[in-house]
Coordinates of C-alpha atoms in Angstrom, one line a residue:
X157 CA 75.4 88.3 133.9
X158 CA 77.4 85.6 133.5
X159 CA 81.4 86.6 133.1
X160 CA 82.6 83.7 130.9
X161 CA 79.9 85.0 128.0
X162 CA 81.9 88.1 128.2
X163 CA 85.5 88.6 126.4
X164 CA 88.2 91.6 126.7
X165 CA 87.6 93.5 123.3
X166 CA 90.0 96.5 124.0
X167 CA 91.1 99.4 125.7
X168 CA 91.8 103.1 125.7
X169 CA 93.3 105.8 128.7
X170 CA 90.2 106.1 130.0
X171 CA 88.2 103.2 129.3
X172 CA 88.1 99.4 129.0
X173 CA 85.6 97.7 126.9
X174 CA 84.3 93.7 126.8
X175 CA 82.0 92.0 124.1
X176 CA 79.1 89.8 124.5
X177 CA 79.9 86.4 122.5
X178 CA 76.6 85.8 121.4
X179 CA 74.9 89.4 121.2
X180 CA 76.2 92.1 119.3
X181 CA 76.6 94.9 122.9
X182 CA 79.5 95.8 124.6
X183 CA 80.0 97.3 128.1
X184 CA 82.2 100.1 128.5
X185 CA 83.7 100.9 132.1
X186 CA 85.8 103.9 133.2
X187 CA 89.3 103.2 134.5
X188 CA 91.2 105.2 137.3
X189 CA 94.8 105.0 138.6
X190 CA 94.4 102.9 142.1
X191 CA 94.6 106.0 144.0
X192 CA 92.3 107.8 142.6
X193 CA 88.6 107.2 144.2
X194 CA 85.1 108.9 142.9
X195 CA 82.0 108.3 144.2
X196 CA 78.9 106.1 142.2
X197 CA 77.1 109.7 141.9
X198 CA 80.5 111.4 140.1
X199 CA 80.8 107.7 138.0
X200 CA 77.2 107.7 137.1
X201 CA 76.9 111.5 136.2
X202 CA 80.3 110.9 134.3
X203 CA 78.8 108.1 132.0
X204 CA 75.2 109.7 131.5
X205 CA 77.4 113.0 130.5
X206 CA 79.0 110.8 127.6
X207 CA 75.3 109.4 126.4
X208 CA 74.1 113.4 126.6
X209 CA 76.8 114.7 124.5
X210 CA 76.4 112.1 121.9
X211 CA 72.8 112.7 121.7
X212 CA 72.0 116.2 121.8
X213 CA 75.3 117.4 120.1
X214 CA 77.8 114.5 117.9
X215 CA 74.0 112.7 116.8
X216 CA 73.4 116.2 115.6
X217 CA 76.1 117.0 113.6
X218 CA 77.0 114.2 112.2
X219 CA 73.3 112.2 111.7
X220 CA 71.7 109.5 113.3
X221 CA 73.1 106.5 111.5
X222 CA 76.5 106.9 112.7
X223 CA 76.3 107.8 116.3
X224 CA 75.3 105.7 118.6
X225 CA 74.6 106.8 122.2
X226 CA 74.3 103.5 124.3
X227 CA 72.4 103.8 128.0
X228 CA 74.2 104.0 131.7
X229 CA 73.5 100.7 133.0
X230 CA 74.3 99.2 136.6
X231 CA 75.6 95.6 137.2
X232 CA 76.0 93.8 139.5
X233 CA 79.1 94.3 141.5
X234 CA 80.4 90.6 141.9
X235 CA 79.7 90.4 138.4
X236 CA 82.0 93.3 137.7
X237 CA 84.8 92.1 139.8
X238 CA 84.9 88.5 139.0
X239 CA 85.2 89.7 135.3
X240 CA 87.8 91.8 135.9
X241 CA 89.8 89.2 137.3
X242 CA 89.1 86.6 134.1
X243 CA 90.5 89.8 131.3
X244 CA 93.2 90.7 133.7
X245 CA 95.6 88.5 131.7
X246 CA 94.7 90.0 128.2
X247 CA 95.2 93.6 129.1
X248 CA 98.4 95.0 127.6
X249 CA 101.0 95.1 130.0
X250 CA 101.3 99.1 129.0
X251 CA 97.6 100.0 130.0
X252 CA 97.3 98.4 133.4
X253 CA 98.6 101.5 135.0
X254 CA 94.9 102.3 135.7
X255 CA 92.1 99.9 137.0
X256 CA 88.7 99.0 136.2
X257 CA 86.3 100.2 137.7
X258 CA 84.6 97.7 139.8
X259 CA 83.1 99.6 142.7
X260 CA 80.3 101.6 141.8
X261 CA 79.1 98.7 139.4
X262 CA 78.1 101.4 136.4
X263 CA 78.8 100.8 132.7
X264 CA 77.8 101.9 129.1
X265 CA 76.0 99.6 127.3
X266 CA 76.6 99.9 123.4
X267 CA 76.3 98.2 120.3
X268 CA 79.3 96.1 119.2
X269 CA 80.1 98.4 116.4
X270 CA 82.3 95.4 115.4
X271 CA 79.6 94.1 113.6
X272 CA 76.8 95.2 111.5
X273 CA 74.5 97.7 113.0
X274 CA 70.7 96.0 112.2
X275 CA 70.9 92.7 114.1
X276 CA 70.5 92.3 118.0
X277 CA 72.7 88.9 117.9
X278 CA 75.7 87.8 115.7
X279 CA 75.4 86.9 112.3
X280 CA 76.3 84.0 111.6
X281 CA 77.6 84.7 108.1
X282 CA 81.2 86.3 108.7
X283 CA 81.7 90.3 109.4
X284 CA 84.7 91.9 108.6
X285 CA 85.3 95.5 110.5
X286 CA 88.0 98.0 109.7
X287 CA 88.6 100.9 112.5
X288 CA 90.2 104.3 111.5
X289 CA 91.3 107.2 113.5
X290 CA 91.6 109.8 110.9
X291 CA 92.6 112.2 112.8
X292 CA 92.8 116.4 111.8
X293 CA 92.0 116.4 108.5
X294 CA 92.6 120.5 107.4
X295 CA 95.9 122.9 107.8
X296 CA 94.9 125.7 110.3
X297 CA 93.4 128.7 108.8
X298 CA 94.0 130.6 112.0
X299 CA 96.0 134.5 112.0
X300 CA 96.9 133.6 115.5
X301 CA 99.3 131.0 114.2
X302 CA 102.8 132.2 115.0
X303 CA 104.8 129.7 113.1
X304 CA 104.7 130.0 109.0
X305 CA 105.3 126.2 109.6
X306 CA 101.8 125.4 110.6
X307 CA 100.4 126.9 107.5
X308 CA 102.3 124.3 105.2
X309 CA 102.8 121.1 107.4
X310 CA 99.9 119.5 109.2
X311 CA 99.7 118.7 112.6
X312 CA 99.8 114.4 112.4
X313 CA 102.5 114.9 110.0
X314 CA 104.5 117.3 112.5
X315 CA 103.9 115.4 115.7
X316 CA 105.5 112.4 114.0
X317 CA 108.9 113.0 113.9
X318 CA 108.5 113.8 117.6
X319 CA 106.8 110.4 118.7
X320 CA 109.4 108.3 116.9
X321 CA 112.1 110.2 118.6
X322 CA 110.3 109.9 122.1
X323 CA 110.2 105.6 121.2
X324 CA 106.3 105.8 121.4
X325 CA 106.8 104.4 117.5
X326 CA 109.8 102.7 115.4
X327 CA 109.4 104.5 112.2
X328 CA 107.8 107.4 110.8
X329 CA 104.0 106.5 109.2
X330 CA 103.5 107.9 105.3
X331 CA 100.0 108.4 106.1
X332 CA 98.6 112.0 106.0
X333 CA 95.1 112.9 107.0
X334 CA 95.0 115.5 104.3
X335 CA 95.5 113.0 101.7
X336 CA 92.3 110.4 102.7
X337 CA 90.2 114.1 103.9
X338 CA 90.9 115.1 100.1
X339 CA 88.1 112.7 98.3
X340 CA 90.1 112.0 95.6
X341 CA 91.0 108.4 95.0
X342 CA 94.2 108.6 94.2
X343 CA 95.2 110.4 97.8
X344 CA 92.6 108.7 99.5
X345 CA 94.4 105.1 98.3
X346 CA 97.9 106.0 98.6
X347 CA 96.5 107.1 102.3
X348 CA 94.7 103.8 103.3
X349 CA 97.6 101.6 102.0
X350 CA 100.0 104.1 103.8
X351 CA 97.8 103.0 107.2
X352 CA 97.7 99.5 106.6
X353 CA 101.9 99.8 106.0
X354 CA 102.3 101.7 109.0
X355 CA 99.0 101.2 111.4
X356 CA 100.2 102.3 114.7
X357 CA 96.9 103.0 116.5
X358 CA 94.9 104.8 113.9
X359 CA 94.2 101.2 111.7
X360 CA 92.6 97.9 113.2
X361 CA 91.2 95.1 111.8
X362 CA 88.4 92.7 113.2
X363 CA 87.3 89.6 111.6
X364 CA 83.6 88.1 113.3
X365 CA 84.7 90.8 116.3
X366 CA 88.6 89.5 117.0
X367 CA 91.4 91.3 116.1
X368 CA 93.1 90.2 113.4
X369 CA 95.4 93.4 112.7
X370 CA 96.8 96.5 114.7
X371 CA 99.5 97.7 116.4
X372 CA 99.9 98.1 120.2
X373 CA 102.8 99.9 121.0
X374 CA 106.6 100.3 119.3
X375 CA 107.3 97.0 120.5
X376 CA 104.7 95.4 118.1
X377 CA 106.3 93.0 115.1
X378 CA 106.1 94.4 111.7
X379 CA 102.7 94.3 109.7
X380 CA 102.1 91.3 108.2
X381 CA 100.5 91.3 104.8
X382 CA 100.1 87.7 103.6
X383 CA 99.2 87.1 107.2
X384 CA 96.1 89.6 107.0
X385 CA 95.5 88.6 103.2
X386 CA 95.1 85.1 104.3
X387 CA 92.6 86.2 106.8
X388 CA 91.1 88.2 103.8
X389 CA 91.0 85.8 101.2
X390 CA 87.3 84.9 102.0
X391 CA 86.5 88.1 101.5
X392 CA 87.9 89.5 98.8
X393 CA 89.3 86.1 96.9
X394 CA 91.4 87.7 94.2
X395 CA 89.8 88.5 90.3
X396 CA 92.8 86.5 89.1
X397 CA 92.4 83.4 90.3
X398 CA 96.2 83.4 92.4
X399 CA 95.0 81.6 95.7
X400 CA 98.4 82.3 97.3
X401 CA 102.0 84.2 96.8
X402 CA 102.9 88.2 97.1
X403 CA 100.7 88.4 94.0
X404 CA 97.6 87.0 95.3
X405 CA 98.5 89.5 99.0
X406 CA 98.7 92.5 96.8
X407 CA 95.5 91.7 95.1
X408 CA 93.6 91.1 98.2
X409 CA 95.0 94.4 99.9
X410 CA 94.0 96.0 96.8
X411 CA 90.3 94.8 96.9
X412 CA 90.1 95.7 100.6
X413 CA 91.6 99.4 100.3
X414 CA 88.9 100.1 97.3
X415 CA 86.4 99.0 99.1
X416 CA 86.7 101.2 101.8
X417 CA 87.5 104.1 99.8
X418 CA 84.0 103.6 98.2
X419 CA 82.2 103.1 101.8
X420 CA 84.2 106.4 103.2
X421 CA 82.9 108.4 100.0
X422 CA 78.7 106.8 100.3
X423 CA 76.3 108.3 102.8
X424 CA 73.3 110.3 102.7
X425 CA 72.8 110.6 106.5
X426 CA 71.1 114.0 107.1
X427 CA 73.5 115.5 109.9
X428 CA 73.6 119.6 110.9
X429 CA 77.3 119.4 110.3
X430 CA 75.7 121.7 107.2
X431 CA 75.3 124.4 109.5
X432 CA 78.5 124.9 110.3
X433 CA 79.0 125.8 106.8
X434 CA 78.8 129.5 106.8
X435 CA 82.3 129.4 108.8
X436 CA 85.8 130.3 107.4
X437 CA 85.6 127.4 105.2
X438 CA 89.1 125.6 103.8
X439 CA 91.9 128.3 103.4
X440 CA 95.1 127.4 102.3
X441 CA 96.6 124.6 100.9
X442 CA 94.7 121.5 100.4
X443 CA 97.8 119.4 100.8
X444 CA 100.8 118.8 103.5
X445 CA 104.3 119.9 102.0
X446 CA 105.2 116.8 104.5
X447 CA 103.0 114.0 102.7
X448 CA 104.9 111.9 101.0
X449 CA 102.8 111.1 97.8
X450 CA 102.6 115.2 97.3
X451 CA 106.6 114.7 98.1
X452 CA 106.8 112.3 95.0
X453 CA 104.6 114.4 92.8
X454 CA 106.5 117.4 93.2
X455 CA 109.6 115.1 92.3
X456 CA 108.4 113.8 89.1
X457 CA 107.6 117.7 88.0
X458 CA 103.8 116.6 88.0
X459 CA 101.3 119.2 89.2
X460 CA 99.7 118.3 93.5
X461 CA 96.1 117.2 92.3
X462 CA 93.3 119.5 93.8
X463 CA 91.3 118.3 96.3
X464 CA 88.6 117.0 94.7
X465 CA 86.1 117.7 97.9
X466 CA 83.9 115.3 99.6
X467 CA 80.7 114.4 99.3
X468 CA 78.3 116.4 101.9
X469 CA 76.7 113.5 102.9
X470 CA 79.5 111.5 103.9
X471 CA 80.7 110.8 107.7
X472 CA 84.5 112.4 106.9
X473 CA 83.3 115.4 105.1
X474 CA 81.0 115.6 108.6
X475 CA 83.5 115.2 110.7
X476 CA 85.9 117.5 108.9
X477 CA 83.1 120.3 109.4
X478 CA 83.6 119.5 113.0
X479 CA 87.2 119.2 113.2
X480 CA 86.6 122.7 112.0
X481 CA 84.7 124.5 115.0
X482 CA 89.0 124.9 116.1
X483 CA 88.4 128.3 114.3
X484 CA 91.5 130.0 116.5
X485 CA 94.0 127.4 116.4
X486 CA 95.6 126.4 120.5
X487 CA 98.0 129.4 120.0
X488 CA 94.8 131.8 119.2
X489 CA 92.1 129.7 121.5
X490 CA 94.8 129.4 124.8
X491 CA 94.3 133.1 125.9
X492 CA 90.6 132.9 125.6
X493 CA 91.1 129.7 128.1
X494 CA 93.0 131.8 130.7
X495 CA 89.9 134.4 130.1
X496 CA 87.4 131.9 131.4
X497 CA 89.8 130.5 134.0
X498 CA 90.1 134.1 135.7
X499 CA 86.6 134.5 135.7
X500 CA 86.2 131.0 137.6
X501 CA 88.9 131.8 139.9
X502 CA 87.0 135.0 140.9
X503 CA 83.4 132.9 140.3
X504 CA 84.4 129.3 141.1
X505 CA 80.2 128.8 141.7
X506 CA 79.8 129.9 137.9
X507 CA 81.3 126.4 136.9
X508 CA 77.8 125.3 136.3
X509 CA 76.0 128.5 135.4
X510 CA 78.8 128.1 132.5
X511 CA 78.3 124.2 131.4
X512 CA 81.7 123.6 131.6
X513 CA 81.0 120.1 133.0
X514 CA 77.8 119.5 131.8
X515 CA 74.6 119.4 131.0
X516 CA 75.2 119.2 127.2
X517 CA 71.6 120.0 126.3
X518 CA 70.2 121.8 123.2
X519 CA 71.0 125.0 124.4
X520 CA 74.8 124.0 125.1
X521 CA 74.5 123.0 121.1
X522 CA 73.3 126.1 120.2
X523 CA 76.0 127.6 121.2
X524 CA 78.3 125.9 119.1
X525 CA 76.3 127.1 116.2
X526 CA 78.0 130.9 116.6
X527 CA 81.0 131.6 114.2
X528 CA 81.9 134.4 115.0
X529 CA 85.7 135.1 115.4
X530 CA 85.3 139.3 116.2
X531 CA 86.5 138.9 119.4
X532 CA 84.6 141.2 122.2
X533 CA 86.5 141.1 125.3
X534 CA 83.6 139.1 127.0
X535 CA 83.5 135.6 129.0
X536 CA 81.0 134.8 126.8
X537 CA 83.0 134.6 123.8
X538 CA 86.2 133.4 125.2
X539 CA 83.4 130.5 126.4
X540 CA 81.8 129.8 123.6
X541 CA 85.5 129.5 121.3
X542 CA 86.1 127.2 124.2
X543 CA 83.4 124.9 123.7
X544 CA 83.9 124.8 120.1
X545 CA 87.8 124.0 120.4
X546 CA 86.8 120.9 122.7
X547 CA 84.4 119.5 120.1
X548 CA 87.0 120.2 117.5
X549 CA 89.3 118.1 119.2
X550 CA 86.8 115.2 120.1
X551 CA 86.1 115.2 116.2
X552 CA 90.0 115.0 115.6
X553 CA 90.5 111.9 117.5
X554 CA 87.1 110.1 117.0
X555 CA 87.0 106.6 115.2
X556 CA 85.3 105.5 112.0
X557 CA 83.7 102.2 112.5
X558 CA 83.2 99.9 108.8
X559 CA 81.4 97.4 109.0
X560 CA 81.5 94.5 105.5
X561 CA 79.8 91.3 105.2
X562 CA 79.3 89.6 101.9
X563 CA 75.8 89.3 101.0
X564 CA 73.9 86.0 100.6
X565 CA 72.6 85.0 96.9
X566 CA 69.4 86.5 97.5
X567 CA 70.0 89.9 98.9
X568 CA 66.8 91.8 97.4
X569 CA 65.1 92.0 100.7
X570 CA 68.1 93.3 102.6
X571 CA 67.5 97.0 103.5
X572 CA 71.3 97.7 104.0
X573 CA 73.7 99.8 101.5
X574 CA 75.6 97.5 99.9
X575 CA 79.0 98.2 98.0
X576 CA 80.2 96.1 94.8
X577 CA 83.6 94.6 95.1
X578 CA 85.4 92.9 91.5
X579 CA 83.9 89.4 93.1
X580 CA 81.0 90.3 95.0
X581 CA 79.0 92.6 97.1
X582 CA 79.3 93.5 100.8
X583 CA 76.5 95.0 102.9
X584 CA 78.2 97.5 105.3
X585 CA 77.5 99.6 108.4
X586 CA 79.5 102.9 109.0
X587 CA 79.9 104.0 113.0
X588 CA 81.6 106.6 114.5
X589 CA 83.2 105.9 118.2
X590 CA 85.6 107.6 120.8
X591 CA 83.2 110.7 121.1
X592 CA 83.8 111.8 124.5
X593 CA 83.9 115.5 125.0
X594 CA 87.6 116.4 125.4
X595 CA 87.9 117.8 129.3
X596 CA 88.4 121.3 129.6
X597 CA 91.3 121.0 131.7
X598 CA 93.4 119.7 128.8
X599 CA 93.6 122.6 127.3
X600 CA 96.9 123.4 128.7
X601 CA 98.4 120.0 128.2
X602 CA 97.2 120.9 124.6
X603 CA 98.6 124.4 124.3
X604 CA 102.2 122.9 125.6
X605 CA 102.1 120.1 123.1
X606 CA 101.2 121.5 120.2
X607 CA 104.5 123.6 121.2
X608 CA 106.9 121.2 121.9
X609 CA 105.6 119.6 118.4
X610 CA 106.5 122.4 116.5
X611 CA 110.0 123.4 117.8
X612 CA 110.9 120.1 117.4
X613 CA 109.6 119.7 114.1
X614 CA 111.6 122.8 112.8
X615 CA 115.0 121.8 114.6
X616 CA 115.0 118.6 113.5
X617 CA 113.5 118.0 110.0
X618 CA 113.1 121.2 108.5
X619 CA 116.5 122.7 109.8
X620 CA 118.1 119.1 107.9
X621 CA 116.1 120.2 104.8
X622 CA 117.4 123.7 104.6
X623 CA 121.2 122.2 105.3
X624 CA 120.7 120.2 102.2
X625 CA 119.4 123.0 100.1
X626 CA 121.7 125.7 100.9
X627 CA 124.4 122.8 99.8
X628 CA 123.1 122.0 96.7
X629 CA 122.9 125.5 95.5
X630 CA 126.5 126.4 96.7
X631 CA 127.9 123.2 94.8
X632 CA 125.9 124.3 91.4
X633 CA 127.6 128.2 92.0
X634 CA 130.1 127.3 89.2
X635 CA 128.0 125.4 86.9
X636 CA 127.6 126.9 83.5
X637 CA 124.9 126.1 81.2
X638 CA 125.3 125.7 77.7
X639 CA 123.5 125.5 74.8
X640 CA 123.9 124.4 71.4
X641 CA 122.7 125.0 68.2
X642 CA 120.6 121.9 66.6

């Protein structure tokens, strides 16, 4: 417990994480504005709520390999508060609105999922680790959806054009979710290279567990690409021979996008995301109207490729399963919430009878499992669509975790999956991070949001779009068409 072997490794809203230097486990503590004070029981129960939930319900659906729970652990408190004060000064001046917490001395301990996922310490040979917040891969299916919009646009795509305006980013991202969700290589590349263009925070990069690429906020320079190829070039040395110039970057970016493509599209991770099968399925269109490379296929008069579908045993066509329990859409799912809430304000001790905060146990899983969208009037059902919805939502903004390190000469005893590259071969690990239960009380937040997303979406962008058609067809009125014989 020694503060100096410890290093600031990132931060989120809600929590702050630091890495060991030489073992591959982080520890994860809980932040809270200043005035906000909980008790070492409500911190404690918090954290061992998180480890639960993984367990007995993400570990399920998505498989063992890829979800890793951690333990609750307890620190000592000097400990705590003398490392707080040595990472103060790496902290993004943006998140230190909220402090550590350093008074109930509890943490999760987890893996580094930095680095590969067999070895207790660091390797020494070097690990290159790519993070990815896909975010909602699928169009909602939902009757209750009120705007036609929602049916054709997804909902990254949409929200968009509303963070740019707000300043939260500088440009609009050509990355749709739809496009890497859709397994085919084409989409899933145009995607990957669309993130590594535009990474805001759904791309980061980590070579031997530092960040070597990833943007903060709207204030962030401009990717660099023969900054991150040179930090590549070990890796993935070009099949050319070029050791340097825009040739030798687009090489290397090449290399690194195909080889996550193939890692996204392996696994054979048994998972009960398979029993969610049976539900509504993928209605609709498989792609965004908004997504620029169906955009550029529409204008070259080519045909949107079909969705090629992803392999069952792979983590994204998991988590899209998930992502899928949102059978009702927020417009469909918010009156159900109000349902529950005036049951609790006429049964506020039912709070716990209902699970709402916990224990997520087997039989809180179990209900998940029901598909059912015949809707019977009950608190029961208005619960369980609930439940599902929050799940949906932690799938939508969980993290995918890869893991690549080239393997040594003589590999043959190395149990790991390993993926060929045009040079070499990588042993990988693939994790998946971020899983905390979305709180029930959000659900409003949510419900206004996903408003304010839309409305804006349809005054701004597709109100400019119909100006532009309505013009073009009022200056072709007096066209005339003619044809001659040949």
């Amino acid at each position: 417990m020694d503060e100096n072997e410890w290093r600031y490794h990132g931060e989120g809203n809600k929590s702050l994480v630091v890495a060991h230097a030489q073992r591959c486990v982080v520890l994860r503590f809980l932040k809270f504005p200043p005035n906000r004070k909980k008790t070492s029981e409500e911190i404690f129960q918090h954290l061992q709520n998180i480890v639960d939930f993984g367990k007995n319900v993400m570990k399920e659906f998505l498989g063992e390999n890829y979800v890793h729970c951690g333990e609750v652990v307890q620190l000592p408190l000097d400990f705590v508060k003398q490392l707080c004060l040595k990472i103060q000064c790496e902290r993004p001046e943006s998140r230190c609105d909220k402090d550590l917490d350093t008074l109930s001395g509890y943490a999760l301990c987890l893996p580094n999922l930095a680095r590969l996922q067999t070895y207790q310490f660091a390797e020494r040979r070097p690990i290159l680790c790519v993070e990815i917040k896909p975010k909602c891969g699928f169009i909602p299916f939902s009757s209750d959806v009120t705007h036609d919009m929602k049916h054709r646009v997804c909902r990254y795509c949409m929200h968009q054009h509303l963070k740019v305006a707000t300043g939260k980013w500088k440009q609009i991202s050509k990355y749709c979710p739809l496009d890497l969700y859709s397994g085919n290589k084409q989409r899933m590349y145009f995607a990957l290279k669309s993130l590594l263009q535009e990474a805001q925070n759904n791309l980061k990069i980590f070579k031997n567990g530092e960040l070597i690429y990833g943007c903060k906020d709207a204030r962030s320079p401009m990717a660099d690409w023969s900054e991150l190829a040179h930090h590549l070039k070990p890796f993935f040395f070009p099949s050319n021979g070029l050791a340097s110039g825009p040739h030798c970057t687009r090489a290397v970016i090449r290399e690194l996008v195909r080889v996550i493509t193939r890692v996204l599209l392996s696994g054979s991770d048994k998972g009960r995301a398979g029993a969610l099968r049976s539900g509504p399925g993928l209605r609709g269109p498989p792609v965004c109207e908004a997504s620029p490379f169906s955009r550029s296929l529409r204008c070259q008069g080519k045909n949107t490729p079909e969705r090629s579908g992803l392999p069952k045993g792979c983590l994204l066509y998991k988590t899209l399963q998930v992502q899928m329990l949102d059978l009702l859409d927020i417009e469909g799912l918010y009156p159900l919430y109000r349902r529950v809430e005036r049951y609790l304000e006429e049964f506020p001790e039912e709070r716990k009878t209902l699970q709402i905060d916990g224990p997520y146990d087997e039989a809180f899983y179990q209900r998940l499992l029901d598909l059912s969208t015949e809707d019977d009037g009950t608190v029961a059902f208005a619960l369980t669509k609930v439940q599902q919805y929050r799940v949906a939502m932690t799938a939508k903004d969980c993290s995918i975790m890869i893991a690549l390190s080239p393997c040594l000469q003589d590999a043959s005893s190395d149990q790991r999956p390993v993926v060929p590259s045009s040079r070499s071969r990588f042993a990988f690990s693939v994790s998946v991070l971020d899983l905390d239960l979305k709180p029930y009380e959000s659900i409003p937040h949510q419900y206004k949001l996903d408003g304010k997303i839309v409305n804006y979406y349809l005054k701004t962008v597709h109100a400019k779009d119909a100006t532009v058609m309505s013009t073009r067809f009022k200056e072709s009125e007096d066209c005339t068409l003619v044809l001659h014989k040949v």
